[in-house]
């Protein structure tokens, strides 16, 4: 599949706007088609919330953001698209019509996906020319934070389409779950629906309020579901004897009438009760406020899981690695000019980096210099495979000189001079500049140590990496020693 640079989104409600946000954060341009005159405003609010959440989620560079444009005309929206994602209301006739129109107006090889929560792909693709490139890509709200996307083909969908869709979703930080068979509701919504039916019964029968039901999930099962799901958790509930014992112990309760398969009738009374109880739970907070609370909690969970390199945390970790590589694409090539300090890292002072003085806060200087050392690592050939083998450079010492303040939105760049090296150590000097006028803002001298993370000790860098480091060090040895190099805190210069 060629590179996906433009995605057309049909429908820009909760899900379409969430897709738009995830895509632009990945540097992909988006064209939104939605008849709602308010869609543009709503999508912009979701984009802002998403950017806010991502800046908390990751320090990985997100400098190049995609653009969002609107098109009132469906055919115009899709004609130049590299991929189409439909997120219109959940109505078979409407979706079928939109998908057929889109597939007539776009290139014949473009993957067309639907966000449907449960409609069968075979029905959705029925009126499309080239139905083999249609697939369901069912995401979860908020699309910009939750990695899961169920990928499900219909009778006419090709295997290649499923793989292309899955590869694309993976490339934007998601976890595609490719289903072998189509079924109404797919997997996740079937499970959610079962829980939802029981919850409605509990409210309808006056047994629990909406808030009590939410507590019953959030304080217990919901926490463990966020990383292990149902089966692995129940295996543990079986104690040392594991799953077989669990099945034997709790199997009989399945025969008791604990839960019901039929949903209760959605009477006006039940709807009123649920809406009123839900209003009490919301405590006057707006949807956007609650979304920010939800996002902050999700960010905290994802970051915690990242430390364990497990479940959604493993997806985030692998994705961040990709972001760093994308942010620092340069790897040393023959003919590179090593006769001056390297310019490997660029950044922008994003609003979140600014403190109460209106200037970039102190910790962000260290972040920018850390990113510059990462860029140098990448330049000398350290990539995802190298990290996966447990090898990396750690920063063991840093001395920062703050020379000038810098305001929000300023583009920055860093130059890096190698002051020395041996098989394990890499001594570097970074200088941070305001790109607009080349004003020097700060310098950082750092000692990096090559480590084997698994063994927990320093070790020599791989020979090809070391050769590149030495080439730079030899070339940079001819450069003048930078002003402030070797300086210690409080030391007066003579
Ligand atoms: N909300 C969720 O949690 C969720 C999760 C996963 C999947 N989905 C699925 O995503 C799809 C969209 O759901 P949603 O929650 O975003 O709904 P929504 O009501 O928030 O958004 C639907 C959008 O489609 C627009 N629309 C209406 N007619 C249209 C047309 N002819 N052409 C283009 N756009 C049109 C509406 O103006 C609206 O902005 C549904 O298929 C739903 O099942 C929803």
Short mmCIF file of C-alpha atoms and ligand atoms in Angstrom, two decimals:
data_model
loop_
_atom_site.label_atom_id
_atom_site.label_comp_id
_atom_site.label_asym_id
_atom_site.label_seq_id
_atom_site.Cartn_x
_atom_site.Cartn_y
_atom_site.Cartn_z
CA UNK A 1 0.00 0.00 0.00
CA UNK A 2 1.30 3.45 -0.88
CA UNK A 3 1.78 5.92 1.91
CA UNK A 4 -1.47 7.24 3.37
CA UNK A 5 -1.27 11.02 3.37
CA UNK A 6 -4.91 12.00 2.90
CA UNK A 7 -7.85 10.36 4.55
CA UNK A 8 -11.47 11.21 3.79
CA UNK A 9 -13.84 10.90 6.74
CA UNK A 10 -17.56 10.59 6.10
CA UNK A 11 -19.38 11.72 9.22
CA UNK A 12 -17.71 13.93 11.79
CA UNK A 13 -19.62 13.18 14.98
CA UNK A 14 -18.14 11.61 18.11
CA UNK A 15 -16.28 8.93 16.16
CA UNK A 16 -15.47 10.81 12.94
CA UNK A 17 -14.02 13.73 14.92
CA UNK A 18 -12.05 11.25 17.04
CA UNK A 19 -10.59 9.68 13.89
CA UNK A 20 -9.76 13.14 12.56
CA UNK A 21 -7.86 13.94 15.75
CA UNK A 22 -5.85 10.69 15.75
CA UNK A 23 -5.01 11.10 12.08
CA UNK A 24 -3.82 14.72 12.25
CA UNK A 25 -1.73 13.86 15.30
CA UNK A 26 -0.07 11.34 13.02
CA UNK A 27 0.68 14.02 10.44
CA UNK A 28 -2.06 12.85 8.06
CA UNK A 29 -4.28 15.38 6.25
CA UNK A 30 -7.99 14.82 6.66
CA UNK A 31 -11.03 15.88 4.64
CA UNK A 32 -14.24 15.74 6.62
CA UNK A 33 -17.65 15.42 5.04
CA UNK A 34 -20.68 16.02 7.28
CA UNK A 35 -23.94 17.88 6.62
CA UNK A 36 -24.12 19.23 10.19
CA UNK A 37 -23.24 22.97 10.12
CA UNK A 38 -21.81 22.56 13.64
CA UNK A 39 -19.51 19.69 12.66
CA UNK A 40 -16.50 21.94 12.07
CA UNK A 41 -16.73 23.53 15.52
CA UNK A 42 -17.23 20.19 17.23
CA UNK A 43 -14.33 18.56 15.37
CA UNK A 44 -12.05 21.44 16.36
CA UNK A 45 -13.01 21.03 20.03
CA UNK A 46 -12.28 17.31 19.87
CA UNK A 47 -8.96 18.00 18.11
CA UNK A 48 -7.95 20.40 20.91
CA UNK A 49 -8.87 17.87 23.60
CA UNK A 50 -6.91 15.19 21.73
CA UNK A 51 -3.82 17.35 21.38
CA UNK A 52 -4.01 18.18 25.07
CA UNK A 53 -4.26 14.48 25.96
CA UNK A 54 -1.39 13.45 23.66
CA UNK A 55 0.91 16.11 25.04
CA UNK A 56 0.35 14.54 28.46
CA UNK A 57 0.59 11.02 27.11
CA UNK A 58 3.93 11.21 25.38
CA UNK A 59 7.07 13.28 25.10
CA UNK A 60 7.68 11.86 21.63
CA UNK A 61 7.86 14.55 18.95
CA UNK A 62 4.50 15.48 17.37
CA UNK A 63 5.69 18.50 15.48
CA UNK A 64 4.21 17.86 12.10
CA UNK A 65 0.43 17.87 12.49
CA UNK A 66 -1.92 17.12 9.60
CA UNK A 67 -4.52 19.60 8.37
CA UNK A 68 -8.31 19.27 8.61
CA UNK A 69 -10.44 20.58 5.77
CA UNK A 70 -14.20 20.35 5.29
CA UNK A 71 -16.11 19.46 2.19
CA UNK A 72 -19.87 19.70 1.86
CA UNK A 73 -19.64 17.50 -1.23
CA UNK A 74 -19.09 13.77 -0.62
CA UNK A 75 -17.62 13.02 -4.04
CA UNK A 76 -15.14 15.92 -3.79
CA UNK A 77 -14.16 14.82 -0.28
CA UNK A 78 -13.14 11.33 -1.39
CA UNK A 79 -11.70 11.86 -4.87
CA UNK A 80 -8.09 12.34 -3.73
CA UNK A 81 -8.26 10.16 -0.65
CA UNK A 82 -5.71 7.42 0.04
CA UNK A 83 -8.16 5.82 2.50
CA UNK A 84 -11.78 6.45 3.44
CA UNK A 85 -13.29 5.91 6.87
CA UNK A 86 -17.06 6.19 7.18
CA UNK A 87 -18.56 7.12 10.58
CA UNK A 88 -22.08 8.19 9.66
CA UNK A 89 -25.12 7.33 11.83
CA UNK A 90 -25.69 3.63 12.46
CA UNK A 91 -28.33 3.06 9.75
CA UNK A 92 -27.84 0.36 7.16
CA UNK A 93 -29.61 2.16 4.28
CA UNK A 94 -27.76 5.43 4.87
CA UNK A 95 -24.35 3.80 5.22
CA UNK A 96 -24.88 1.56 2.21
CA UNK A 97 -25.77 4.54 0.08
CA UNK A 98 -22.82 6.66 1.31
CA UNK A 99 -20.36 3.80 0.82
CA UNK A 100 -21.60 3.08 -2.69
CA UNK A 101 -21.33 6.75 -3.65
CA UNK A 102 -17.88 7.08 -2.12
CA UNK A 103 -16.63 3.97 -3.90
CA UNK A 104 -17.76 5.33 -7.27
CA UNK A 105 -15.97 8.64 -6.70
CA UNK A 106 -12.61 7.49 -5.34
CA UNK A 107 -9.71 5.54 -6.84
CA UNK A 108 -10.57 1.85 -7.29
CA UNK A 109 -7.70 0.60 -5.06
CA UNK A 110 -8.48 2.79 -2.06
CA UNK A 111 -9.47 0.95 1.14
CA UNK A 112 -12.91 1.99 2.37
CA UNK A 113 -13.61 1.26 6.01
CA UNK A 114 -16.71 1.68 8.13
CA UNK A 115 -16.72 2.44 11.86
CA UNK A 116 -20.03 0.61 12.30
CA UNK A 117 -20.50 -0.78 15.80
CA UNK A 118 -22.28 -3.88 14.63
CA UNK A 119 -23.70 -3.90 11.09
CA UNK A 120 -22.54 -6.83 8.97
CA UNK A 121 -19.87 -5.87 6.45
CA UNK A 122 -21.44 -8.15 3.80
CA UNK A 123 -24.56 -6.00 3.93
CA UNK A 124 -22.66 -2.72 3.88
CA UNK A 125 -20.57 -3.62 0.83
CA UNK A 126 -23.53 -4.99 -1.16
CA UNK A 127 -23.95 -2.01 -3.49
CA UNK A 128 -20.34 -0.99 -3.87
CA UNK A 129 -18.27 -1.27 -7.00
CA UNK A 130 -15.01 -3.02 -5.99
CA UNK A 131 -16.50 -4.42 -2.77
CA UNK A 132 -13.28 -6.37 -2.16
CA UNK A 133 -11.64 -3.21 -0.77
CA UNK A 134 -14.32 -2.67 1.88
CA UNK A 135 -13.75 -3.55 5.51
CA UNK A 136 -15.12 -2.70 8.93
CA UNK A 137 -12.65 -0.84 11.15
CA UNK A 138 -14.60 -0.56 14.41
CA UNK A 139 -12.85 1.82 16.85
CA UNK A 140 -13.64 2.77 20.45
CA UNK A 141 -14.34 6.17 21.91
CA UNK A 142 -12.12 8.21 22.28
CA UNK A 143 -10.58 7.05 19.03
CA UNK A 144 -7.49 9.21 19.62
CA UNK A 145 -6.56 7.40 22.85
CA UNK A 146 -7.94 3.86 22.75
CA UNK A 147 -5.85 1.59 20.54
CA UNK A 148 -8.41 -1.13 19.81
CA UNK A 149 -9.92 -1.34 16.33
CA UNK A 150 -11.82 -4.46 15.28
CA UNK A 151 -11.11 -5.29 11.64
CA UNK A 152 -13.80 -7.41 10.04
CA UNK A 153 -14.38 -8.26 6.39
CA UNK A 154 -17.56 -9.27 4.60
CA UNK A 155 -18.09 -12.09 2.11
CA UNK A 156 -16.57 -10.03 -0.70
CA UNK A 157 -13.69 -8.47 1.26
CA UNK A 158 -10.22 -9.60 0.20
CA UNK A 159 -7.63 -10.77 2.70
CA UNK A 160 -5.33 -8.11 1.31
CA UNK A 161 -7.80 -5.38 2.24
CA UNK A 162 -7.97 -6.62 5.83
CA UNK A 163 -4.18 -6.65 6.01
CA UNK A 164 -3.85 -3.20 4.44
CA UNK A 165 -6.37 -1.78 6.88
CA UNK A 166 -4.69 -3.48 9.84
CA UNK A 167 -1.25 -2.22 8.75
CA UNK A 168 -2.58 1.29 8.44
CA UNK A 169 -4.28 1.25 11.85
CA UNK A 170 -1.09 -0.14 13.40
CA UNK A 171 0.91 2.67 11.79
CA UNK A 172 -1.22 5.25 13.62
CA UNK A 173 -0.68 3.66 17.03
CA UNK A 174 -3.68 1.33 17.15
CA UNK A 175 -4.13 -2.34 17.95
CA UNK A 176 -6.05 -3.99 15.09
CA UNK A 177 -7.93 -7.10 16.15
CA UNK A 178 -8.58 -8.94 12.89
CA UNK A 179 -11.70 -11.10 13.15
CA UNK A 180 -11.99 -14.28 11.12
CA UNK A 181 -15.79 -14.29 10.82
CA UNK A 182 -18.38 -11.57 10.53
CA UNK A 183 -21.07 -11.42 13.17
CA UNK A 184 -23.51 -8.69 14.24
CA UNK A 185 -21.90 -6.60 16.96
CA UNK A 186 -18.44 -8.15 16.39
CA UNK A 187 -16.71 -9.17 19.63
CA UNK A 188 -16.33 -6.19 21.93
CA UNK A 189 -19.80 -4.77 21.49
CA UNK A 190 -21.38 -8.18 22.07
CA UNK A 191 -19.65 -8.27 25.44
CA UNK A 192 -20.52 -4.68 26.23
CA UNK A 193 -24.11 -5.24 25.20
CA UNK A 194 -24.49 -8.18 27.60
CA UNK A 195 -23.24 -6.02 30.47
CA UNK A 196 -25.40 -3.11 29.34
CA UNK A 197 -28.56 -5.27 29.30
CA UNK A 198 -27.94 -6.41 32.85
CA UNK A 199 -27.22 -2.85 33.95
CA UNK A 200 -30.53 -1.69 32.50
CA UNK A 201 -32.35 -4.46 34.35
CA UNK A 202 -30.68 -3.50 37.63
CA UNK A 203 -31.86 0.10 37.23
CA UNK A 204 -35.29 -0.91 35.97
CA UNK A 205 -35.81 -3.24 38.94
CA UNK A 206 -34.70 -0.53 41.36
CA UNK A 207 -31.77 -2.64 42.59
CA UNK A 208 -28.95 -0.22 41.84
CA UNK A 209 -28.56 3.35 40.59
CA UNK A 210 -26.47 4.24 37.54
CA UNK A 211 -23.81 5.51 39.92
CA UNK A 212 -23.72 2.31 41.97
CA UNK A 213 -23.38 0.26 38.80
CA UNK A 214 -20.53 2.46 37.59
CA UNK A 215 -18.83 2.09 41.00
CA UNK A 216 -19.20 -1.67 40.75
CA UNK A 217 -17.12 -1.56 37.60
CA UNK A 218 -14.69 1.31 38.15
CA UNK A 219 -13.44 0.25 41.60
CA UNK A 220 -12.92 -3.39 40.74
CA UNK A 221 -13.38 -5.36 37.54
CA UNK A 222 -12.79 -2.32 35.30
CA UNK A 223 -9.29 -1.86 36.70
CA UNK A 224 -8.22 -5.41 35.90
CA UNK A 225 -10.07 -5.49 32.58
CA UNK A 226 -7.85 -2.65 31.42
CA UNK A 227 -4.93 -5.00 31.00
CA UNK A 228 -5.92 -8.67 31.29
CA UNK A 229 -9.50 -8.99 30.11
CA UNK A 230 -11.89 -11.67 31.34
CA UNK A 231 -10.24 -15.02 30.68
CA UNK A 232 -6.78 -14.41 32.05
CA UNK A 233 -8.27 -12.75 35.13
CA UNK A 234 -10.58 -15.72 35.75
CA UNK A 235 -7.65 -18.09 35.36
CA UNK A 236 -6.09 -16.33 38.33
CA UNK A 237 -9.40 -16.53 40.19
CA UNK A 238 -9.02 -20.31 39.98
CA UNK A 239 -5.96 -20.09 42.22
CA UNK A 240 -3.05 -22.44 41.69
CA UNK A 241 -5.29 -24.96 39.97
CA UNK A 242 -5.99 -22.33 37.31
CA UNK A 243 -8.70 -22.30 34.69
CA UNK A 244 -9.94 -25.87 35.11
CA UNK A 245 -10.59 -25.26 38.79
CA UNK A 246 -12.25 -21.94 38.06
CA UNK A 247 -14.61 -23.61 35.57
CA UNK A 248 -15.45 -26.31 38.09
CA UNK A 249 -16.01 -23.88 40.95
CA UNK A 250 -18.00 -21.18 39.18
CA UNK A 251 -19.46 -23.19 36.31
CA UNK A 252 -22.62 -24.16 38.26
CA UNK A 253 -23.55 -20.51 38.88
CA UNK A 254 -23.92 -20.11 35.13
CA UNK A 255 -27.07 -22.21 35.48
CA UNK A 256 -28.50 -19.87 38.11
CA UNK A 257 -30.67 -17.07 36.79
CA UNK A 258 -28.13 -14.35 37.58
CA UNK A 259 -28.39 -12.60 34.28
CA UNK A 260 -30.94 -12.20 31.55
CA UNK A 261 -30.46 -12.32 27.81
CA UNK A 262 -33.42 -10.12 26.91
CA UNK A 263 -33.06 -6.39 27.49
CA UNK A 264 -35.81 -4.70 29.48
CA UNK A 265 -38.35 -2.67 27.56
CA UNK A 266 -37.00 0.88 27.20
CA UNK A 267 -40.10 2.50 28.68
CA UNK A 268 -40.34 6.28 29.14
CA UNK A 269 -40.07 5.64 32.86
CA UNK A 270 -36.80 3.72 32.55
CA UNK A 271 -35.31 6.33 30.23
CA UNK A 272 -36.31 9.15 32.61
CA UNK A 273 -34.79 7.29 35.57
CA UNK A 274 -31.51 6.68 33.77
CA UNK A 275 -31.22 10.23 32.45
CA UNK A 276 -32.01 11.72 35.88
CA UNK A 277 -29.51 9.46 37.67
CA UNK A 278 -26.90 10.15 35.03
CA UNK A 279 -27.42 13.91 35.51
CA UNK A 280 -26.76 13.46 39.24
CA UNK A 281 -23.54 11.57 38.42
CA UNK A 282 -22.36 14.31 36.05
CA UNK A 283 -22.56 16.89 38.91
CA UNK A 284 -23.11 19.72 36.44
CA UNK A 285 -19.94 19.02 34.47
CA UNK A 286 -20.16 19.56 30.70
CA UNK A 287 -19.46 16.79 28.21
CA UNK A 288 -16.12 18.42 27.27
CA UNK A 289 -15.12 18.63 30.95
CA UNK A 290 -16.01 14.98 31.47
CA UNK A 291 -14.12 14.08 28.31
CA UNK A 292 -11.01 15.77 29.68
CA UNK A 293 -11.37 13.89 32.98
CA UNK A 294 -11.80 10.62 31.06
CA UNK A 295 -8.79 11.43 28.88
CA UNK A 296 -6.57 12.28 31.86
CA UNK A 297 -7.49 8.97 33.51
CA UNK A 298 -6.89 7.05 30.29
CA UNK A 299 -3.51 8.74 29.87
CA UNK A 300 -2.59 7.73 33.42
CA UNK A 301 -3.63 4.11 32.78
CA UNK A 302 -1.79 3.93 29.45
CA UNK A 303 1.36 5.40 30.98
CA UNK A 304 1.20 2.95 33.88
CA UNK A 305 0.78 0.04 31.47
CA UNK A 306 3.67 1.35 29.39
CA UNK A 307 5.98 0.89 32.37
CA UNK A 308 4.96 -2.79 32.33
CA UNK A 309 5.32 -3.01 28.52
CA UNK A 310 2.02 -4.88 28.66
CA UNK A 311 -1.30 -4.85 26.77
CA UNK A 312 -2.20 -1.32 25.62
CA UNK A 313 1.02 -0.10 27.28
CA UNK A 314 3.09 -2.27 24.93
CA UNK A 315 1.24 -0.78 21.96
CA UNK A 316 2.02 2.71 23.22
CA UNK A 317 5.68 1.87 23.83
CA UNK A 318 6.20 0.45 20.35
CA UNK A 319 4.36 3.36 18.79
CA UNK A 320 6.45 5.95 20.64
CA UNK A 321 9.58 4.30 19.32
CA UNK A 322 8.19 4.88 15.86
CA UNK A 323 7.39 8.51 16.65
CA UNK A 324 10.94 9.10 17.81
CA UNK A 325 12.29 7.54 14.64
CA UNK A 326 9.89 9.59 12.55
CA UNK A 327 10.91 12.73 14.44
CA UNK A 328 14.59 11.93 13.85
CA UNK A 329 14.74 10.24 10.48
CA UNK A 330 18.34 11.11 9.72
CA UNK A 331 20.86 8.28 9.76
CA UNK A 332 24.51 8.96 8.84
CA UNK A 333 25.20 8.63 5.13
CA UNK A 334 28.35 8.73 3.04
CA UNK A 335 29.17 12.29 2.12
CA UNK A 336 27.51 13.89 5.19
CA UNK A 337 29.30 17.07 6.21
CA UNK A 338 30.84 16.23 9.60
CA UNK A 339 33.08 19.30 9.53
CA UNK A 340 30.69 21.30 11.74
CA UNK A 341 28.29 20.57 14.60
CA UNK A 342 25.40 18.35 13.51
CA UNK A 343 21.92 19.82 13.21
CA UNK A 344 19.69 16.85 14.03
CA UNK A 345 16.82 18.11 16.15
CA UNK A 346 14.13 20.73 15.56
CA UNK A 347 11.24 21.58 17.88
CA UNK A 348 8.65 24.22 18.60
CA UNK A 349 7.74 25.72 21.94
CA UNK A 350 4.22 24.31 22.29
CA UNK A 351 1.87 26.19 24.67
CA UNK A 352 2.07 23.43 27.31
CA UNK A 353 5.81 24.04 27.63
CA UNK A 354 5.32 27.61 28.82
CA UNK A 355 5.35 28.42 32.56
CA UNK A 356 3.75 31.23 34.57
CA UNK A 357 6.44 33.66 33.32
CA UNK A 358 5.27 33.14 29.76
CA UNK A 359 8.52 31.40 28.78
CA UNK A 360 9.61 27.82 28.15
CA UNK A 361 9.86 26.13 31.53
CA UNK A 362 13.12 24.71 32.80
CA UNK A 363 12.29 21.04 32.44
CA UNK A 364 11.57 21.48 28.74
CA UNK A 365 15.17 22.53 28.11
CA UNK A 366 16.26 19.16 29.39
CA UNK A 367 13.58 17.51 27.26
CA UNK A 368 14.82 19.28 24.11
CA UNK A 369 18.42 18.29 24.87
CA UNK A 370 17.35 14.73 25.66
CA UNK A 371 15.57 14.61 22.31
CA UNK A 372 18.76 15.91 20.67
CA UNK A 373 20.76 13.07 22.21
CA UNK A 374 18.09 10.67 20.91
CA UNK A 375 18.49 12.20 17.47
CA UNK A 376 22.25 11.62 17.71
CA UNK A 377 21.66 7.99 18.73
CA UNK A 378 19.47 7.52 15.72
CA UNK A 379 22.05 9.21 13.50
CA UNK A 380 24.74 6.76 14.56
CA UNK A 381 22.47 3.81 13.74
CA UNK A 382 20.55 3.02 16.91
CA UNK A 383 17.07 1.92 15.88
CA UNK A 384 14.11 -0.03 17.25
CA UNK A 385 15.89 -3.38 16.77
CA UNK A 386 18.91 -2.11 18.68
CA UNK A 387 16.65 -1.04 21.56
CA UNK A 388 14.75 -4.33 21.39
CA UNK A 389 18.08 -6.10 21.92
CA UNK A 390 18.34 -4.19 25.21
CA UNK A 391 21.12 -1.86 24.05
CA UNK A 392 21.03 1.92 24.32
CA UNK A 393 22.89 5.04 25.42
CA UNK A 394 21.86 6.39 28.83
CA UNK A 395 22.52 10.00 29.81
CA UNK A 396 24.56 9.85 33.00
CA UNK A 397 25.46 13.52 33.42
CA UNK A 398 24.07 16.86 32.16
CA UNK A 399 25.15 20.47 32.64
CA UNK A 400 22.72 23.05 31.23
CA UNK A 401 23.50 26.77 30.82
CA UNK A 402 20.37 28.91 30.39
CA UNK A 403 21.30 31.96 28.31
CA UNK A 404 17.98 33.45 27.12
CA UNK A 405 14.27 33.00 27.56
CA UNK A 406 12.07 31.79 24.76
CA UNK A 407 8.35 32.36 24.22
CA UNK A 408 5.55 30.06 23.03
CA UNK A 409 5.33 29.01 19.40
CA UNK A 410 9.00 29.78 18.63
CA UNK A 411 10.69 27.28 16.32
CA UNK A 412 13.91 25.91 17.82
CA UNK A 413 16.84 23.87 16.63
CA UNK A 414 19.81 22.23 18.28
CA UNK A 415 23.36 21.69 17.08
CA UNK A 416 25.41 18.85 18.50
CA UNK A 417 29.17 18.58 18.75
CA UNK A 418 30.90 15.39 19.84
CA UNK A 419 33.66 16.29 22.29
CA UNK A 420 34.99 12.79 22.79
CA UNK A 421 34.21 9.11 22.88
CA UNK A 422 35.45 5.68 23.71
CA UNK A 423 33.82 2.27 23.33
CA UNK A 424 31.27 3.00 26.04
CA UNK A 425 31.19 6.75 26.53
CA UNK A 426 29.97 9.54 24.31
CA UNK A 427 30.65 13.12 25.40
CA UNK A 428 28.46 15.67 23.61
CA UNK A 429 27.80 19.38 23.59
CA UNK A 430 24.41 20.67 22.43
CA UNK A 431 23.52 24.29 21.65
CA UNK A 432 19.86 25.35 21.44
CA UNK A 433 18.95 28.16 19.06
CA UNK A 434 15.85 30.20 18.31
CA UNK A 435 15.56 29.45 14.61
CA UNK A 436 14.06 32.83 13.63
CA UNK A 437 17.24 34.82 14.49
CA UNK A 438 19.79 32.14 15.48
CA UNK A 439 19.85 33.52 19.04
CA UNK A 440 21.60 31.01 21.30
CA UNK A 441 19.18 30.10 24.10
CA UNK A 442 20.98 27.44 26.09
CA UNK A 443 23.73 24.86 25.96
CA UNK A 444 23.96 21.39 27.45
CA UNK A 445 26.99 19.22 27.95
CA UNK A 446 26.15 15.57 28.43
CA UNK A 447 27.93 12.31 29.06
CA UNK A 448 26.17 9.32 27.54
CA UNK A 449 27.00 5.79 28.57
CA UNK A 450 26.34 2.79 26.40
CA UNK A 451 24.48 0.14 28.41
CA UNK A 452 23.13 -3.35 28.17
CA UNK A 453 19.81 -2.79 29.94
CA UNK A 454 19.20 -6.48 30.55
CA UNK A 455 22.57 -7.06 32.15
CA UNK A 456 22.23 -3.74 34.01
CA UNK A 457 25.74 -2.55 33.19
CA UNK A 458 27.78 -0.52 30.74
CA UNK A 459 29.06 -2.27 27.64
CA UNK A 460 30.74 -1.28 24.36
CA UNK A 461 28.50 -0.03 21.56
CA UNK A 462 27.98 -2.30 18.55
CA UNK A 463 30.94 -2.01 16.15
CA UNK A 464 29.01 -0.25 13.34
CA UNK A 465 27.55 2.27 15.82
CA UNK A 466 30.94 2.80 17.37
CA UNK A 467 32.53 3.36 13.96
CA UNK A 468 30.03 6.14 13.21
CA UNK A 469 30.54 7.71 16.64
CA UNK A 470 34.30 7.67 16.06
CA UNK A 471 33.97 9.21 12.62
CA UNK A 472 32.02 12.13 14.07
CA UNK A 473 34.40 12.51 17.02
CA UNK A 474 37.44 12.56 14.74
CA UNK A 475 35.88 15.19 12.46
CA UNK A 476 34.68 17.29 15.39
CA UNK A 477 38.10 17.18 17.06
CA UNK A 478 39.17 19.83 14.53
CA UNK A 479 36.41 22.23 15.69
CA UNK A 480 37.09 24.86 18.35
CA UNK A 481 36.07 23.85 21.88
CA UNK A 482 32.60 25.40 22.41
CA UNK A 483 32.25 28.31 24.80
CA UNK A 484 30.86 26.97 28.13
CA UNK A 485 32.14 23.44 27.50
CA UNK A 486 33.67 21.95 30.65
CA UNK A 487 32.01 24.57 32.84
CA UNK A 488 30.74 23.63 36.28
CA UNK A 489 27.96 25.26 38.31
CA UNK A 490 28.98 28.61 39.78
CA UNK A 491 32.45 28.53 38.28
CA UNK A 492 33.71 31.99 37.29
CA UNK A 493 35.47 32.29 34.00
CA UNK A 494 38.75 34.10 34.12
N1 LIG B 1 -20.12 6.55 19.78
C1 LIG B 1 -19.41 5.47 19.94
O1 LIG B 1 -18.98 5.16 21.05
C2 LIG B 1 -19.05 4.58 18.77
C3 LIG B 1 -17.98 3.70 18.93
C4 LIG B 1 -17.57 2.94 17.83
C5 LIG B 1 -18.26 3.04 16.63
N2 LIG B 1 -19.32 3.88 16.52
C6 LIG B 1 -19.98 3.95 15.20
O2 LIG B 1 -19.52 5.11 14.53
C7 LIG B 1 -20.54 5.62 13.70
C8 LIG B 1 -20.82 7.05 14.08
O3 LIG B 1 -21.23 7.10 15.42
P1 LIG B 1 -21.10 8.43 16.29
O4 LIG B 1 -21.19 8.01 17.70
O5 LIG B 1 -19.94 9.24 15.85
O6 LIG B 1 -22.44 9.19 15.88
P2 LIG B 1 -22.72 10.76 15.87
O7 LIG B 1 -24.19 10.91 15.85
O8 LIG B 1 -21.94 11.44 16.94
O9 LIG B 1 -22.12 11.22 14.48
C9 LIG B 1 -22.67 10.92 13.23
C10 LIG B 1 -22.32 12.05 12.30
O10 LIG B 1 -22.73 11.70 11.00
C11 LIG B 1 -23.25 12.87 10.40
N3 LIG B 1 -24.12 12.52 9.27
C12 LIG B 1 -25.45 12.39 9.23
N4 LIG B 1 -25.85 12.14 7.96
C13 LIG B 1 -24.73 12.10 7.21
C14 LIG B 1 -24.48 11.93 5.83
N5 LIG B 1 -25.48 11.71 4.97
N6 LIG B 1 -23.20 12.01 5.37
C15 LIG B 1 -22.19 12.22 6.23
N7 LIG B 1 -22.36 12.41 7.55
C16 LIG B 1 -23.62 12.34 8.03
C17 LIG B 1 -23.99 13.57 11.52
O11 LIG B 1 -24.19 14.95 11.21
C18 LIG B 1 -23.03 13.36 12.67
O12 LIG B 1 -22.08 14.41 12.79
C19 LIG B 1 -21.73 4.69 13.88
O13 LIG B 1 -21.70 3.72 12.87
C20 LIG B 1 -21.47 4.05 15.23
O14 LIG B 1 -22.05 2.78 15.34
C21 LIG B 1 -19.73 4.67 17.55
#
